[in-house]
Structure formats: structure tokens, C-alpha cells
Coordinates of C-alpha atoms in Angstrom, one line a residue:
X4 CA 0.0 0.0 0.0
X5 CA 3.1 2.4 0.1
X6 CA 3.1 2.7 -3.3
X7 CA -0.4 4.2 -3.6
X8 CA 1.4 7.4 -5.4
X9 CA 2.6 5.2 -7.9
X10 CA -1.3 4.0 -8.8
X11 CA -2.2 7.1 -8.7
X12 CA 0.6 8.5 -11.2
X13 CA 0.4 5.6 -13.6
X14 CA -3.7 7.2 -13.8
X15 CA -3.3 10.4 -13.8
X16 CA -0.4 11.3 -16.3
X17 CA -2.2 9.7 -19.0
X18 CA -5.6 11.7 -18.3
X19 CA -3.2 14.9 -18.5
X20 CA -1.7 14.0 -21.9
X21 CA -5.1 13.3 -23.5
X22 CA -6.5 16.8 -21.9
X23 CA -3.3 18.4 -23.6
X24 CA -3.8 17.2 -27.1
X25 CA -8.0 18.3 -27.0
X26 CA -8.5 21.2 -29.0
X27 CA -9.8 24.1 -27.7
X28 CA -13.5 24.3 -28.1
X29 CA -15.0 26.1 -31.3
X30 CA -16.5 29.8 -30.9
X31 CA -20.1 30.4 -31.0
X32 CA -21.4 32.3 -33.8
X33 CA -22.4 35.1 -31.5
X34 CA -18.9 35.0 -30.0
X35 CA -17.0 34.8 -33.6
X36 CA -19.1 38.0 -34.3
X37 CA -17.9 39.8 -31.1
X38 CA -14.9 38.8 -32.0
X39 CA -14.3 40.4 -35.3
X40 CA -15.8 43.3 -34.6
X41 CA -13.3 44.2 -31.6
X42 CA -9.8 45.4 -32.2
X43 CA -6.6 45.3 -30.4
X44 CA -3.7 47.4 -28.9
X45 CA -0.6 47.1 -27.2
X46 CA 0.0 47.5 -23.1
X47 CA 3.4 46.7 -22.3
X48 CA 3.4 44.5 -25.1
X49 CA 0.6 42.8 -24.0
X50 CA -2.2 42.3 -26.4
X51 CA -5.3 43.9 -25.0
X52 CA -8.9 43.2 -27.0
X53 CA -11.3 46.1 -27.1
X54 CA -14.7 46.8 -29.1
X55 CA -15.6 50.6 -30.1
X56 CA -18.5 51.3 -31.9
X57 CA -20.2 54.6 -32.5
X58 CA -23.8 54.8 -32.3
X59 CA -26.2 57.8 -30.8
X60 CA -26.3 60.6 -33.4
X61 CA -26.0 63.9 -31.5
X62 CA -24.8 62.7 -28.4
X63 CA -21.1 63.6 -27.6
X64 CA -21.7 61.0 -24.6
X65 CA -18.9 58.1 -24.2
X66 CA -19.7 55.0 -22.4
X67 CA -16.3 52.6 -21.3
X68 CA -18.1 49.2 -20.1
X69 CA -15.9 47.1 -17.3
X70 CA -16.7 43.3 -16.7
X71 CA -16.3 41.4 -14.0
X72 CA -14.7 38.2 -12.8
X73 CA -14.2 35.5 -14.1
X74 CA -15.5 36.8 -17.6
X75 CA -15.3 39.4 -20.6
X76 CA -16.2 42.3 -22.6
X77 CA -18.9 40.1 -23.8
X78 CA -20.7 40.4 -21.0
X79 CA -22.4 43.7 -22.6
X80 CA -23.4 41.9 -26.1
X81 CA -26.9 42.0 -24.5
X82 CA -27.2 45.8 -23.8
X83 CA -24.8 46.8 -27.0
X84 CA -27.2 47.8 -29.4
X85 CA -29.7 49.8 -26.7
X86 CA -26.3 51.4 -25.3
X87 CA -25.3 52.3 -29.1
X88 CA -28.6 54.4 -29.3
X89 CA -28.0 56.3 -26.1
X90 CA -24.1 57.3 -26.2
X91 CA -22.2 58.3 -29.1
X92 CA -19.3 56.3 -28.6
X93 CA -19.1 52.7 -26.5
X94 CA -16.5 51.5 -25.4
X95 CA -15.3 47.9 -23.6
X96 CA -12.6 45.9 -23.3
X97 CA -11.4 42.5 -22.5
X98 CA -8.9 43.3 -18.9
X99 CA -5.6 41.8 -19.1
X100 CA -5.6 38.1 -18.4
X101 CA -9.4 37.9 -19.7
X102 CA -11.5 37.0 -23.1
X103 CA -9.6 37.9 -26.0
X104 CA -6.4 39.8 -24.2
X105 CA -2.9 38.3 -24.0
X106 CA -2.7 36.3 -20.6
X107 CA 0.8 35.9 -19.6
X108 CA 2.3 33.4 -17.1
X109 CA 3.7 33.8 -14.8
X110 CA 2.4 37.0 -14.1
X111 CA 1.2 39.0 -11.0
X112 CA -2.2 40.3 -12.4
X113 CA -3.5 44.1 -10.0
X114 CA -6.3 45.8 -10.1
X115 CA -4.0 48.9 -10.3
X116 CA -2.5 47.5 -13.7
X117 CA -6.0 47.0 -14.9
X118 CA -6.8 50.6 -14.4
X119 CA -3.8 51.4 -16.1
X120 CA -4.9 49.2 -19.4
X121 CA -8.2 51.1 -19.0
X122 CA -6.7 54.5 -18.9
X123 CA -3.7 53.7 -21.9
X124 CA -6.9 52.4 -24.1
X125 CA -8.6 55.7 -23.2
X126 CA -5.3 57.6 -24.5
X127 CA -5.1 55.2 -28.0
X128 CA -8.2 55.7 -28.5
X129 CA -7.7 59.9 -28.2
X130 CA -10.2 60.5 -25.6
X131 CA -7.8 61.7 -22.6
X132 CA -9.8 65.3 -22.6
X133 CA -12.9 64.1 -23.0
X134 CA -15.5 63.2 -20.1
X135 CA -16.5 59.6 -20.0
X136 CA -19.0 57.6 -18.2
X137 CA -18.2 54.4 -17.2
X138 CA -20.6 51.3 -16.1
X139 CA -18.7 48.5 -14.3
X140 CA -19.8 45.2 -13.3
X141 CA -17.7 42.8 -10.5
X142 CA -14.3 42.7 -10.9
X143 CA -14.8 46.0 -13.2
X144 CA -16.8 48.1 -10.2
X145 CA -12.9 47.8 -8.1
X146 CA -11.5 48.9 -11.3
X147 CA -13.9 51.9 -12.1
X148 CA -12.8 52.4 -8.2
X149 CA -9.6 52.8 -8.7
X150 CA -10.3 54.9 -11.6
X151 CA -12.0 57.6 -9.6
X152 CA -9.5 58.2 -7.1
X153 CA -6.9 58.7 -9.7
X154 CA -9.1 60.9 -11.2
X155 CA -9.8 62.7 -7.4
X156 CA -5.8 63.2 -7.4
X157 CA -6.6 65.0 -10.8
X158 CA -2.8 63.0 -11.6
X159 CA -2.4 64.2 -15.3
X160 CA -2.9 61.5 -18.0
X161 CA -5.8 59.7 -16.0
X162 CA -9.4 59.2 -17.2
X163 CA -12.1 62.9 -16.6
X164 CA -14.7 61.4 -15.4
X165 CA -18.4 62.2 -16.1
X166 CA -20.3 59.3 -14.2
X167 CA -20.2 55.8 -12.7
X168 CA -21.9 53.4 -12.4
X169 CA -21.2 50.6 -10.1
X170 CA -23.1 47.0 -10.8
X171 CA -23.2 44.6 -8.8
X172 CA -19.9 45.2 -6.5
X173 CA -19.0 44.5 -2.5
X174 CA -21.4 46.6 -0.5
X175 CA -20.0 46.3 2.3
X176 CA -18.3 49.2 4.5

């Protein structure tokens, strides 16, 4: 019975090998869509997905959209189009690590970085004087957080923010 660990290795290595060589599942249509509609740019080197789309005639309204944990930008497919009618410009992005971004390993993920990837897309995307509203969701809300003290500091180069608004987050105090 001492050699149990052996037993168990002479099972387990083969279940590994064949859970190496499975493909990764194929995307949905819906997800494909998302997908190529999106765009990426560079943090750090890091690939970092976003989708833009421009929508509300007349409005000069921006709308940056922050998912939570464990997920992605697709979380907002549902509410696109209706957001797309209301704001002239929306915004949202797949956070380092998640969805369609680069997710490096080792790597020590922060919530402080993931502001930072929120505020460089804001600068690529030539919006750093322009007030924007942001809706968060999660993981996002500690983000958007973040996000508003920088702003508070009034630190140069961070996000001028119009509005947030806070889904689903830690209510506690």
C-alpha cells in the first residue's frame, strides 16, 4: 500500500496527456461576431482586445463598459445595441488576463494595472480630454474604483470622469 502514489501517477499522467492534445472548443457564432468586430492594442506589449463602436447621433456621450470576474467584454453583447442608441461612442474591453487579451504566465495580475490598461486604451483611442461615463460590473466596479481616485488626485494623463456606475460590487463598508 506504500506505493499508492505510484497508482495514482500511472492514472493520472495519461488523463493529462489526452487533456493536452484536446483542442480548444469552437467559438459560437455570436462569439466569432464579437470577436471580429473588436480590435486590439498594445499594453506593455501585451495584447489587450477592445470593441468601439459609434452609435447615438447627437450625443457627444462616451460610455467605457468594465466586466467582472471571471468573464469578458462580452458580457455587454446583450445591452450593446440599446447602449449604441443612447451614447455616441461605446466602449469595452477585455482586462488583461481575460476573453480575447494576451494572458501571460507567470504574471502577478492588480487591479491597479487593470486601471492602467483602462486608462492607456482611453489615451489610443484619443479621448484623454474628453469626459467619460463608465458602467462596471464585479471585478470592473474595483477597477472603475480605482479609476475615480486617480481621477480625485486630478494625476495628469488619467481618465475625466463624467459618471459611474457601479453593478453589482461588494457593498460592504
Amino acid at each position: 500500500m506504500r506505493e499508492w502514489w505510484i497508482h495514482v501517477s500511472l492514472i493520472c499522467i495519461p488523463l493529462v496527456a489526452v487533456y493536452l492534445h484536446i483542442p480548444p472548443p469552437q467559438l459560437s457564432p455570436a462569439l466569432q461576431k464579437w470577436h471580429s468586430s473588436g480590435e486590439v492594442f498594445l499594453f506593455r506589449g501585451r495584447k489587450v482586445f477592445y470593441r468601439d463602436s459609434y452609435g447615438a447621433l447627437g450625443s457627444s456621450d462616451v460610455v467605457i463598459l468594465l466586466h467582472g470576474f471571471p468573464t469578458s467584454s462580452y458580457d455587454w453583447n446583450k445591452i450593446w445595441d440599446p447602449l449604441t442608441q443612447r451614447f455616441h461612442r461605446v466602449i469595452a474591453l477585455d482586462f488583461l488576463g481575460f476573453g480575447f487579451s494576451d494572458k501571460p504566465a507567470p504574471h502577478k495580475y492588480s487591479i491597479f494595472e487593470q486601471a492602467s490598461v483602462v486608462e492607456a486604451l482611453v489615451t489610443h483611442l484619443g479621448l484623454s480630454n474628453q469626459r467619460v461615463n463608465l458602467i462596471s460590473h464585479d471585478y470592473g466596479d474595483t477597477v472603475a474604483l480605482e479609476l475615480l481616485y486617480r481621477s480625485d488626485q486630478n494625476r495628469t494623463g488619467h481618465l475625466i470622469l463624467n459618471s459611474i456606475c457601479l453593478s453589482n460590487g461588494d457593498q460592504q463598508v
